[in-house]
PDB file of C-alpha atoms in Angstrom:
ATOM      1  CA  MET A 538     -21.192 -34.662  19.034  1.00  0.00           C
ATOM      2  CA  PHE A 539     -18.683 -31.823  17.657  1.00  0.00           C
ATOM      3  CA  GLU A 540     -16.413 -30.107  20.330  1.00  0.00           C
ATOM      4  CA  ALA A 541     -13.247 -28.293  19.726  1.00  0.00           C
ATOM      5  CA  ARG A 542     -11.789 -26.513  22.645  1.00  0.00           C
ATOM      6  CA  LEU A 543      -9.551 -23.640  22.330  1.00  0.00           C
ATOM      7  CA  PRO A 544      -6.920 -23.000  24.961  1.00  0.00           C
ATOM      8  CA  GLN A 545      -5.748 -19.869  23.188  1.00  0.00           C
ATOM      9  CA  GLY A 546      -9.431 -18.153  22.986  1.00  0.00           C
ATOM     10  CA  GLN A 547      -8.110 -15.236  21.905  1.00  0.00           C
ATOM     11  CA  ILE A 548      -7.159 -16.556  18.909  1.00  0.00           C
ATOM     12  CA  LEU A 549     -10.776 -16.769  17.697  1.00  0.00           C
ATOM     13  CA  LYS A 550     -11.889 -13.583  18.547  1.00  0.00           C
ATOM     14  CA  LYS A 551      -9.202 -12.327  16.641  1.00  0.00           C
ATOM     15  CA  LEU A 552      -9.994 -14.520  13.477  1.00  0.00           C
ATOM     16  CA  ILE A 553     -13.692 -13.252  13.785  1.00  0.00           C
ATOM     17  CA  GLU A 554     -12.899  -9.367  14.182  1.00  0.00           C
ATOM     18  CA  ALA A 555     -10.883 -10.009  11.265  1.00  0.00           C
ATOM     19  CA  VAL A 556     -13.729 -11.415   8.707  1.00  0.00           C
ATOM     20  CA  ARG A 557     -16.632  -9.615   9.966  1.00  0.00           C
ATOM     21  CA  GLU A 558     -16.754  -6.628   7.686  1.00  0.00           C
ATOM     22  CA  LEU A 559     -15.840  -8.818   4.727  1.00  0.00           C
ATOM     23  CA  VAL A 560     -18.216 -11.551   5.215  1.00  0.00           C
ATOM     24  CA  THR A 561     -21.468 -11.726   6.882  1.00  0.00           C
ATOM     25  CA  ASP A 562     -22.483 -15.073   7.447  1.00  0.00           C
ATOM     26  CA  ALA A 563     -20.196 -18.311   7.334  1.00  0.00           C
ATOM     27  CA  ASN A 564     -20.175 -21.966   6.592  1.00  0.00           C
ATOM     28  CA  PHE A 565     -18.030 -23.379   9.342  1.00  0.00           C
ATOM     29  CA  GLU A 566     -17.210 -27.044   8.210  1.00  0.00           C
ATOM     30  CA  CYS A 567     -16.030 -29.133  10.855  1.00  0.00           C
ATOM     31  CA  LYS A 568     -14.230 -32.514   9.782  1.00  0.00           C
ATOM     32  CA  PRO A 569     -12.169 -34.612  12.057  1.00  0.00           C
ATOM     33  CA  SER A 570      -8.787 -32.960  10.646  1.00  0.00           C
ATOM     34  CA  GLY A 571     -10.196 -29.542  11.514  1.00  0.00           C
ATOM     35  CA  LEU A 572     -12.051 -26.834  11.519  1.00  0.00           C
ATOM     36  CA  SER A 573     -12.133 -24.618   7.606  1.00  0.00           C
ATOM     37  CA  LEU A 574     -14.077 -21.656   6.180  1.00  0.00           C
ATOM     38  CA  GLN A 575     -14.348 -20.643   2.865  1.00  0.00           C
ATOM     39  CA  ALA A 576     -16.349 -17.440   2.042  1.00  0.00           C
ATOM     40  CA  MET A 577     -16.642 -14.728  -0.784  1.00  0.00           C
ATOM     41  CA  ASP A 578     -17.437 -11.458  -0.024  1.00  0.00           C
ATOM     42  CA  SER A 579     -20.733 -10.112  -1.013  1.00  0.00           C
ATOM     43  CA  SER A 580     -19.436  -8.751  -4.798  1.00  0.00           C
ATOM     44  CA  HIS A 581     -17.397 -11.679  -5.404  1.00  0.00           C
ATOM     45  CA  VAL A 582     -13.996  -9.948  -5.492  1.00  0.00           C
ATOM     46  CA  SER A 583     -12.256 -11.441  -2.714  1.00  0.00           C
ATOM     47  CA  LEU A 584     -12.136 -15.111  -0.701  1.00  0.00           C
ATOM     48  CA  VAL A 585     -11.433 -15.689   2.873  1.00  0.00           C
ATOM     49  CA  SER A 586     -10.018 -19.124   3.574  1.00  0.00           C
ATOM     50  CA  LEU A 587      -9.268 -20.435   7.037  1.00  0.00           C
ATOM     51  CA  LEU A 588      -7.997 -23.916   8.400  1.00  0.00           C
ATOM     52  CA  MET A 589      -7.605 -24.921  12.003  1.00  0.00           C
ATOM     53  CA  ARG A 590      -6.304 -28.416  12.327  1.00  0.00           C
ATOM     54  CA  ALA A 591      -7.757 -30.596  15.144  1.00  0.00           C
ATOM     55  CA  ASP A 592      -4.369 -30.505  16.874  1.00  0.00           C
ATOM     56  CA  GLY A 593      -4.387 -27.093  17.852  1.00  0.00           C
ATOM     57  CA  PHE A 594      -7.448 -27.744  20.048  1.00  0.00           C
ATOM     58  CA  ASP A 595      -7.114 -29.350  22.947  1.00  0.00           C
ATOM     59  CA  PRO A 596      -9.231 -31.384  22.877  1.00  0.00           C
ATOM     60  CA  TYR A 597     -10.848 -31.826  19.779  1.00  0.00           C
ATOM     61  CA  GLN A 598     -13.855 -34.348  19.027  1.00  0.00           C
ATOM     62  CA  CYS A 599     -15.550 -34.650  15.421  1.00  0.00           C
ATOM     63  CA  ASP A 600     -17.431 -38.083  15.068  1.00  0.00           C
ATOM     64  CA  ARG A 601     -18.920 -37.039  11.797  1.00  0.00           C
ATOM     65  CA  ASN A 602     -18.608 -33.966   9.158  1.00  0.00           C
ATOM     66  CA  ARG A 603     -20.885 -31.134  10.386  1.00  0.00           C
ATOM     67  CA  THR A 604     -21.577 -27.680   8.522  1.00  0.00           C
ATOM     68  CA  LEU A 605     -22.646 -25.045  11.051  1.00  0.00           C
ATOM     69  CA  GLY A 606     -23.874 -21.915   9.561  1.00  0.00           C
ATOM     70  CA  ILE A 607     -22.958 -18.526  11.448  1.00  0.00           C
ATOM     71  CA  ASN A 608     -23.575 -15.047  11.382  1.00  0.00           C
ATOM     72  CA  LEU A 609     -20.197 -13.603  12.508  1.00  0.00           C
ATOM     73  CA  ARG A 610     -21.835 -10.267  13.654  1.00  0.00           C
ATOM     74  CA  THR A 611     -23.465 -12.181  15.951  1.00  0.00           C
ATOM     75  CA  LEU A 612     -20.864 -14.588  16.482  1.00  0.00           C
ATOM     76  CA  ALA A 613     -18.542 -11.774  16.935  1.00  0.00           C
ATOM     77  CA  SER A 614     -21.052  -9.960  19.780  1.00  0.00           C
ATOM     78  CA  VAL A 615     -21.121 -13.075  21.637  1.00  0.00           C
ATOM     79  CA  LEU A 616     -17.312 -13.589  21.615  1.00  0.00           C
ATOM     80  CA  LYS A 617     -16.894  -9.832  22.882  1.00  0.00           C
ATOM     81  CA  CYS A 618     -18.889 -11.420  26.160  1.00  0.00           C
ATOM     82  CA  SER A 619     -15.546 -13.447  26.293  1.00  0.00           C
ATOM     83  CA  SER A 620     -12.214 -12.270  28.368  1.00  0.00           C
ATOM     84  CA  ASN A 621      -9.247 -12.555  26.511  1.00  0.00           C
ATOM     85  CA  ASP A 622      -7.095 -15.036  28.430  1.00  0.00           C
ATOM     86  CA  ASP A 623     -10.715 -17.540  28.079  1.00  0.00           C
ATOM     87  CA  ILE A 624     -10.517 -21.038  27.023  1.00  0.00           C
ATOM     88  CA  ILE A 625     -13.408 -21.159  24.156  1.00  0.00           C
ATOM     89  CA  THR A 626     -15.100 -24.463  23.632  1.00  0.00           C
ATOM     90  CA  ILE A 627     -17.310 -24.560  20.321  1.00  0.00           C
ATOM     91  CA  ARG A 628     -19.899 -27.644  20.624  1.00  0.00           C
ATOM     92  CA  ALA A 629     -22.775 -28.574  18.511  1.00  0.00           C
ATOM     93  CA  GLU A 630     -25.174 -31.718  19.517  1.00  0.00           C
ATOM     94  CA  ASP A 631     -25.615 -33.876  16.388  1.00  0.00           C
ATOM     95  CA  ASP A 632     -28.933 -33.076  15.976  1.00  0.00           C
ATOM     96  CA  GLY A 633     -29.066 -29.421  17.150  1.00  0.00           C
ATOM     97  CA  ASP A 634     -29.960 -26.531  15.432  1.00  0.00           C
ATOM     98  CA  SER A 635     -27.446 -24.189  17.166  1.00  0.00           C
ATOM     99  CA  ALA A 636     -24.008 -24.018  18.321  1.00  0.00           C
ATOM    100  CA  ILE A 637     -22.884 -23.480  21.993  1.00  0.00           C
ATOM    101  CA  LEU A 638     -19.957 -21.203  22.890  1.00  0.00           C
ATOM    102  CA  ILE A 639     -18.720 -21.787  26.086  1.00  0.00           C
ATOM    103  CA  PHE A 640     -15.949 -19.428  27.723  1.00  0.00           C
ATOM    104  CA  GLU A 641     -14.007 -20.678  30.615  1.00  0.00           C
ATOM    105  CA  SER A 642     -11.589 -18.239  32.574  1.00  0.00           C
ATOM    106  CA  PRO A 643      -7.908 -19.746  33.260  1.00  0.00           C
ATOM    107  CA  SER A 644      -8.664 -20.798  36.710  1.00  0.00           C
ATOM    108  CA  SER A 645     -11.830 -22.517  35.762  1.00  0.00           C
ATOM    109  CA  ASP A 646     -14.331 -20.460  38.315  1.00  0.00           C
ATOM    110  CA  ARG A 647     -16.356 -18.527  35.591  1.00  0.00           C
ATOM    111  CA  LEU A 648     -18.172 -20.541  33.039  1.00  0.00           C
ATOM    112  CA  SER A 649     -20.355 -18.658  30.380  1.00  0.00           C
ATOM    113  CA  GLU A 650     -22.131 -20.212  27.993  1.00  0.00           C
ATOM    114  CA  PHE A 651     -23.888 -18.976  24.816  1.00  0.00           C
ATOM    115  CA  ASP A 652     -26.384 -20.883  22.288  1.00  0.00           C
ATOM    116  CA  LEU A 653     -26.162 -19.341  18.875  1.00  0.00           C
ATOM    117  CA  LYS A 654     -29.207 -20.576  16.450  1.00  0.00           C
ATOM    118  CA  LEU A 655     -27.365 -21.870  13.444  1.00  0.00           C
ATOM    119  CA  VAL A 656     -28.433 -20.273  10.025  1.00  0.00           C
ATOM    120  CA  ASP A 657     -28.610 -22.133   6.321  1.00  0.00           C
ATOM    121  CA  ILE A 658     -26.407 -20.675   3.930  1.00  0.00           C
ATOM    122  CA  ASP A 659     -26.217 -21.227   0.270  1.00  0.00           C
ATOM    123  CA  ASN A 660     -22.351 -21.231  -0.063  1.00  0.00           C
ATOM    124  CA  GLU A 661     -20.792 -22.001  -3.336  1.00  0.00           C
ATOM    125  CA  GLN A 662     -17.049 -24.022  -2.774  1.00  0.00           C
ATOM    126  CA  LEU A 663     -14.330 -22.741  -5.141  1.00  0.00           C
ATOM    127  CA  VAL A 664     -11.392 -24.547  -5.927  1.00  0.00           C
ATOM    128  CA  ILE A 665      -8.299 -22.845  -5.345  1.00  0.00           C
ATOM    129  CA  PRO A 666      -5.818 -24.372  -7.723  1.00  0.00           C
ATOM    130  CA  ASP A 667      -2.001 -24.493  -6.431  1.00  0.00           C
ATOM    131  CA  THR A 668       0.112 -21.680  -8.170  1.00  0.00           C
ATOM    132  CA  GLN A 669       3.817 -20.873  -8.162  1.00  0.00           C
ATOM    133  CA  TYR A 670       3.753 -17.185  -8.016  1.00  0.00           C
ATOM    134  CA  ASP A 671       6.272 -14.489  -9.335  1.00  0.00           C
ATOM    135  CA  ALA A 672       6.682 -13.325  -6.124  1.00  0.00           C
ATOM    136  CA  VAL A 673       6.196 -13.665  -2.792  1.00  0.00           C
ATOM    137  CA  VAL A 674       7.071 -11.263  -0.042  1.00  0.00           C
ATOM    138  CA  ARG A 675       6.964 -11.474   3.958  1.00  0.00           C
ATOM    139  CA  MET A 676       7.089  -8.701   6.231  1.00  0.00           C
ATOM    140  CA  PRO A 677       5.615  -7.567   9.910  1.00  0.00           C
ATOM    141  CA  SER A 678       1.864  -7.673   9.441  1.00  0.00           C
ATOM    142  CA  ALA A 679       1.857  -4.375  11.333  1.00  0.00           C
ATOM    143  CA  GLU A 680       3.958  -2.631   8.368  1.00  0.00           C
ATOM    144  CA  PHE A 681       1.501  -4.277   5.862  1.00  0.00           C
ATOM    145  CA  GLN A 682      -1.236  -2.389   7.745  1.00  0.00           C
ATOM    146  CA  ARG A 683       0.406   0.646   8.315  1.00  0.00           C
ATOM    147  CA  ILE A 684       1.675   0.919   4.649  1.00  0.00           C
ATOM    148  CA  VAL A 685      -2.323  -0.023   3.245  1.00  0.00           C
ATOM    149  CA  ARG A 686      -3.563   2.490   5.918  1.00  0.00           C
ATOM    150  CA  ASP A 687      -1.021   5.309   4.524  1.00  0.00           C
ATOM    151  CA  MET A 688      -1.896   4.612   0.685  1.00  0.00           C
ATOM    152  CA  GLN A 689      -5.434   5.396   1.472  1.00  0.00           C
ATOM    153  CA  ILE A 690      -4.934   8.936   2.527  1.00  0.00           C
ATOM    154  CA  LEU A 691      -3.786   8.809  -1.612  1.00  0.00           C
ATOM    155  CA  GLY A 692      -6.105   7.097  -3.300  1.00  0.00           C
ATOM    156  CA  ASP A 693      -8.629   3.998  -3.430  1.00  0.00           C
ATOM    157  CA  SER A 694      -5.803   1.526  -5.228  1.00  0.00           C
ATOM    158  CA  VAL A 695      -2.269   0.912  -5.009  1.00  0.00           C
ATOM    159  CA  THR A 696       0.300  -0.516  -7.167  1.00  0.00           C
ATOM    160  CA  ILE A 697       2.497  -3.091  -5.563  1.00  0.00           C
ATOM    161  CA  ALA A 698       5.780  -3.794  -7.656  1.00  0.00           C
ATOM    162  CA  CYS A 699       8.584  -6.571  -6.595  1.00  0.00           C
ATOM    163  CA  SER A 700      11.784  -6.304  -7.842  1.00  0.00           C
ATOM    164  CA  LYS A 701      15.056  -8.177  -6.291  1.00  0.00           C
ATOM    165  CA  ASP A 702      16.003  -5.218  -4.328  1.00  0.00           C
ATOM    166  CA  GLY A 703      12.476  -5.241  -2.542  1.00  0.00           C
ATOM    167  CA  VAL A 704       8.867  -4.223  -2.649  1.00  0.00           C
ATOM    168  CA  LYS A 705       7.688  -0.942  -3.708  1.00  0.00           C
ATOM    169  CA  PHE A 706       3.774   0.056  -2.732  1.00  0.00           C
ATOM    170  CA  SER A 707       2.697   3.288  -4.659  1.00  0.00           C
ATOM    171  CA  ALA A 708      -0.735   5.237  -4.813  1.00  0.00           C
ATOM    172  CA  ASN A 709      -1.862   8.447  -6.680  1.00  0.00           C
ATOM    173  CA  GLY A 710      -4.904  10.438  -6.630  1.00  0.00           C
ATOM    174  CA  GLU A 711      -6.235  13.874  -6.864  1.00  0.00           C
ATOM    175  CA  ILE A 712      -4.330  15.135  -4.038  1.00  0.00           C
ATOM    176  CA  GLY A 713      -1.136  14.114  -5.173  1.00  0.00           C
ATOM    177  CA  SER A 714       0.971  10.604  -4.962  1.00  0.00           C
ATOM    178  CA  GLY A 715       3.507   8.586  -2.523  1.00  0.00           C
ATOM    179  CA  SER A 716       5.037   5.511  -2.137  1.00  0.00           C
ATOM    180  CA  VAL A 717       6.651   3.512   0.129  1.00  0.00           C
ATOM    181  CA  ARG A 718       9.475   1.040  -0.480  1.00  0.00           C
ATOM    182  CA  LEU A 719      10.660  -1.709   1.686  1.00  0.00           C
ATOM    183  CA  LYS A 720      14.182  -2.917   1.419  1.00  0.00           C
ATOM    184  CA  GLN A 721      15.119  -6.884   2.053  1.00  0.00           C
ATOM    185  CA  SER A 722      15.585  -7.072   5.658  1.00  0.00           C
ATOM    186  CA  SER A 723      19.885  -8.153   5.368  1.00  0.00           C
ATOM    187  CA  ALA A 724      20.366  -8.591   9.025  1.00  0.00           C
ATOM    188  CA  VAL A 725      17.830  -8.295  11.881  1.00  0.00           C
ATOM    189  CA  ASP A 726      17.261  -9.101  14.858  1.00  0.00           C
ATOM    190  CA  SER A 727      14.322 -10.958  15.200  1.00  0.00           C
ATOM    191  CA  GLU A 728      12.925 -12.863  11.928  1.00  0.00           C
ATOM    192  CA  ASP A 729       9.467 -11.492  12.416  1.00  0.00           C
ATOM    193  CA  ASP A 730      10.982  -7.964  11.695  1.00  0.00           C
ATOM    194  CA  ALA A 731      12.571  -9.206   8.238  1.00  0.00           C
ATOM    195  CA  VAL A 732      11.171  -7.907   5.010  1.00  0.00           C
ATOM    196  CA  THR A 733      12.466 -10.983   2.506  1.00  0.00           C
ATOM    197  CA  VAL A 734      11.475 -11.487  -1.203  1.00  0.00           C
ATOM    198  CA  ASP A 735      11.441 -14.288  -2.963  1.00  0.00           C
ATOM    199  CA  LEU A 736      11.538 -13.799  -6.796  1.00  0.00           C
ATOM    200  CA  GLN A 737      10.823 -16.189  -9.825  1.00  0.00           C
ATOM    201  CA  GLN A 738      10.339 -12.560 -11.708  1.00  0.00           C
ATOM    202  CA  ALA A 739       9.630  -9.196 -11.282  1.00  0.00           C
ATOM    203  CA  VAL A 740       5.832  -8.262 -10.840  1.00  0.00           C
ATOM    204  CA  SER A 741       3.813  -5.106 -10.615  1.00  0.00           C
ATOM    205  CA  LEU A 742       0.195  -5.504  -9.719  1.00  0.00           C
ATOM    206  CA  THR A 743      -2.338  -3.172  -8.679  1.00  0.00           C
ATOM    207  CA  PHE A 744      -5.578  -3.800  -6.052  1.00  0.00           C
ATOM    208  CA  ALA A 745      -8.242  -2.026  -4.491  1.00  0.00           C
ATOM    209  CA  LEU A 746      -6.862  -0.425  -1.329  1.00  0.00           C
ATOM    210  CA  ARG A 747     -10.215  -0.814   0.345  1.00  0.00           C
ATOM    211  CA  TYR A 748     -10.150  -4.922   0.126  1.00  0.00           C
ATOM    212  CA  LEU A 749      -6.521  -5.042   1.812  1.00  0.00           C
ATOM    213  CA  SER A 750      -7.491  -2.642   4.070  1.00  0.00           C
ATOM    214  CA  LEU A 751      -9.664  -5.236   5.477  1.00  0.00           C
ATOM    215  CA  PHE A 752      -7.263  -8.261   4.894  1.00  0.00           C
ATOM    216  CA  SER A 753      -4.920  -6.062   7.326  1.00  0.00           C
ATOM    217  CA  LYS A 754      -7.392  -6.349   9.938  1.00  0.00           C
ATOM    218  CA  ALA A 755      -6.095  -9.871  10.144  1.00  0.00           C
ATOM    219  CA  ALA A 756      -2.329  -8.351  11.970  1.00  0.00           C
ATOM    220  CA  PRO A 757      -3.170  -9.031  15.534  1.00  0.00           C
ATOM    221  CA  LEU A 758      -3.114 -12.924  14.551  1.00  0.00           C
ATOM    222  CA  SER A 759       0.415 -12.953  13.493  1.00  0.00           C
ATOM    223  CA  PRO A 760       3.544 -10.797  13.496  1.00  0.00           C
ATOM    224  CA  THR A 761       4.175 -11.423  10.022  1.00  0.00           C
ATOM    225  CA  VAL A 762       2.055 -11.369   6.591  1.00  0.00           C
ATOM    226  CA  THR A 763       2.851 -13.380   2.955  1.00  0.00           C
ATOM    227  CA  LEU A 764       1.977 -11.888   0.049  1.00  0.00           C
ATOM    228  CA  SER A 765       2.153 -13.637  -3.087  1.00  0.00           C
ATOM    229  CA  PHE A 766       1.902 -12.208  -6.645  1.00  0.00           C
ATOM    230  CA  SER A 767       1.931 -13.449  -9.877  1.00  0.00           C
ATOM    231  CA  LYS A 768       0.154 -11.411 -13.151  1.00  0.00           C
ATOM    232  CA  ASP A 769      -3.285 -11.905 -13.810  1.00  0.00           C
ATOM    233  CA  VAL A 770      -3.949 -14.038 -10.936  1.00  0.00           C
ATOM    234  CA  PRO A 771      -5.504 -13.363  -7.483  1.00  0.00           C
ATOM    235  CA  LEU A 772      -3.207 -11.810  -4.852  1.00  0.00           C
ATOM    236  CA  LEU A 773      -2.871 -14.469  -1.722  1.00  0.00           C
ATOM    237  CA  VAL A 774      -2.545 -12.630   1.584  1.00  0.00           C
ATOM    238  CA  GLU A 775      -1.473 -15.130   4.216  1.00  0.00           C
ATOM    239  CA  PHE A 776      -1.440 -14.732   7.788  1.00  0.00           C
ATOM    240  CA  ARG A 777       0.020 -18.259   9.910  1.00  0.00           C
ATOM    241  CA  ILE A 778      -2.464 -18.942  12.593  1.00  0.00           C
ATOM    242  CA  ALA A 779      -0.069 -20.247  15.761  1.00  0.00           C
ATOM    243  CA  ASP A 780       1.223 -23.702  14.674  1.00  0.00           C
ATOM    244  CA  MET A 781      -2.128 -24.873  14.028  1.00  0.00           C
ATOM    245  CA  GLY A 782      -3.307 -23.356  10.409  1.00  0.00           C
ATOM    246  CA  HIS A 783      -3.838 -20.508   8.323  1.00  0.00           C
ATOM    247  CA  LEU A 784      -6.000 -17.384   7.779  1.00  0.00           C
ATOM    248  CA  ARG A 785      -5.938 -16.727   3.829  1.00  0.00           C
ATOM    249  CA  PHE A 786      -7.370 -13.658   1.617  1.00  0.00           C
ATOM    250  CA  TYR A 787      -7.800 -14.020  -2.149  1.00  0.00           C
ATOM    251  CA  LEU A 788      -8.378 -10.663  -3.954  1.00  0.00           C
ATOM    252  CA  ALA A 789      -8.941 -10.786  -7.928  1.00  0.00           C
ATOM    253  CA  PRO A 790      -6.560  -8.014  -9.665  1.00  0.00           C
ATOM    254  CA  LYS A 791      -7.824  -4.956 -10.806  1.00  0.00           C
ATOM    255  CA  ILE A 792      -7.737  -5.102 -15.031  1.00  0.00           C
ATOM    256  CA  ASP A 793      -7.085  -2.176 -17.321  1.00  0.00           C
ATOM    257  CA  GLU A 794     -10.380  -0.817 -18.781  1.00  0.00           C
TER     258      GLU A 794
ATOM    259  CA  GLN B1122      -9.665   3.743 -15.578  1.00  0.00           C
ATOM    260  CA  TRP B1123      -9.452   0.459 -13.498  1.00  0.00           C
ATOM    261  CA  LEU B1124     -12.115  -2.141 -13.197  1.00  0.00           C
ATOM    262  CA  GLN B1125     -11.763  -4.703  -9.972  1.00  0.00           C
ATOM    263  CA  ALA B1126     -12.157  -8.309 -11.600  1.00  0.00           C
ATOM    264  CA  GLN B1127     -14.666 -10.690 -10.158  1.00  0.00           C
ATOM    265  CA  LEU B1128     -13.016 -13.914  -8.342  1.00  0.00           C
ATOM    266  CA  GLN B1129     -14.935 -16.773  -9.982  1.00  0.00           C
ATOM    267  CA  PRO B1130     -13.188 -16.882 -13.449  1.00  0.00           C
ATOM    268  CA  PHE B1131     -10.098 -17.798 -11.681  1.00  0.00           C
ATOM    269  CA  PHE B1132     -11.187 -20.611  -9.153  1.00  0.00           C
ATOM    270  CA  PRO B1133     -13.896 -22.745 -10.785  1.00  0.00           C
ATOM    271  CA  ASP B1134     -16.870 -23.921  -8.942  1.00  0.00           C
ATOM    272  CA  GLU B1135     -16.331 -27.426  -7.301  1.00  0.00           C
TER     273      GLU B1135
END
């Protein structure tokens, strides 16, 4: 049997809200080490990679590897039936064709149970190579979300330029052009508010805002986001999930026609 | 003009 109990159930709610517009169906790979998911969007331009380690659950039980194919829109609808402070348990019997979701109120006086039919998903697993990035930018996730939203009024793509001074986002379109420049923080009260640029070499890349906007829906998961860039390789946008794992998005670079 | 590249050439199949 597979059973994973997540005391902070709202993490799962935020996760599924963050990916449901990008990916329709996904295979949850359940292993003794934890839960993972890898899926591309339908146009094969971006990839979602999720990891939730077993030690982030309490308890976590996985006797053998299981693949749970789940429609994320259905899952999102079901998760809306839980409260933000509910404890959420995911359970799957060995010979079952469904995943069971249990929502438990903090005082355990309310228990709801939903049985979700599993779906068969033909999912190709891609191998993500280890990459030494030219630039790694860390910033508040709310700031990332705001910049992506602001740039969308100008055009459908954004150029992100990283230098030792900071990072500059710029867009131009028919109505005009604009940019937002973030300087590296010198002194901040909280590390979560800092903007840092870890630079091997200056880099400037252009990406479709539509996808960055979808990625930025993960902002409620984590106070900070990390953007990793190298010339001619996919952008990595990473949100850490508390102390238990991460949600990563990869986006192929735009190419000059 | 920009073209959005596909992801697969960067990440080979398992």
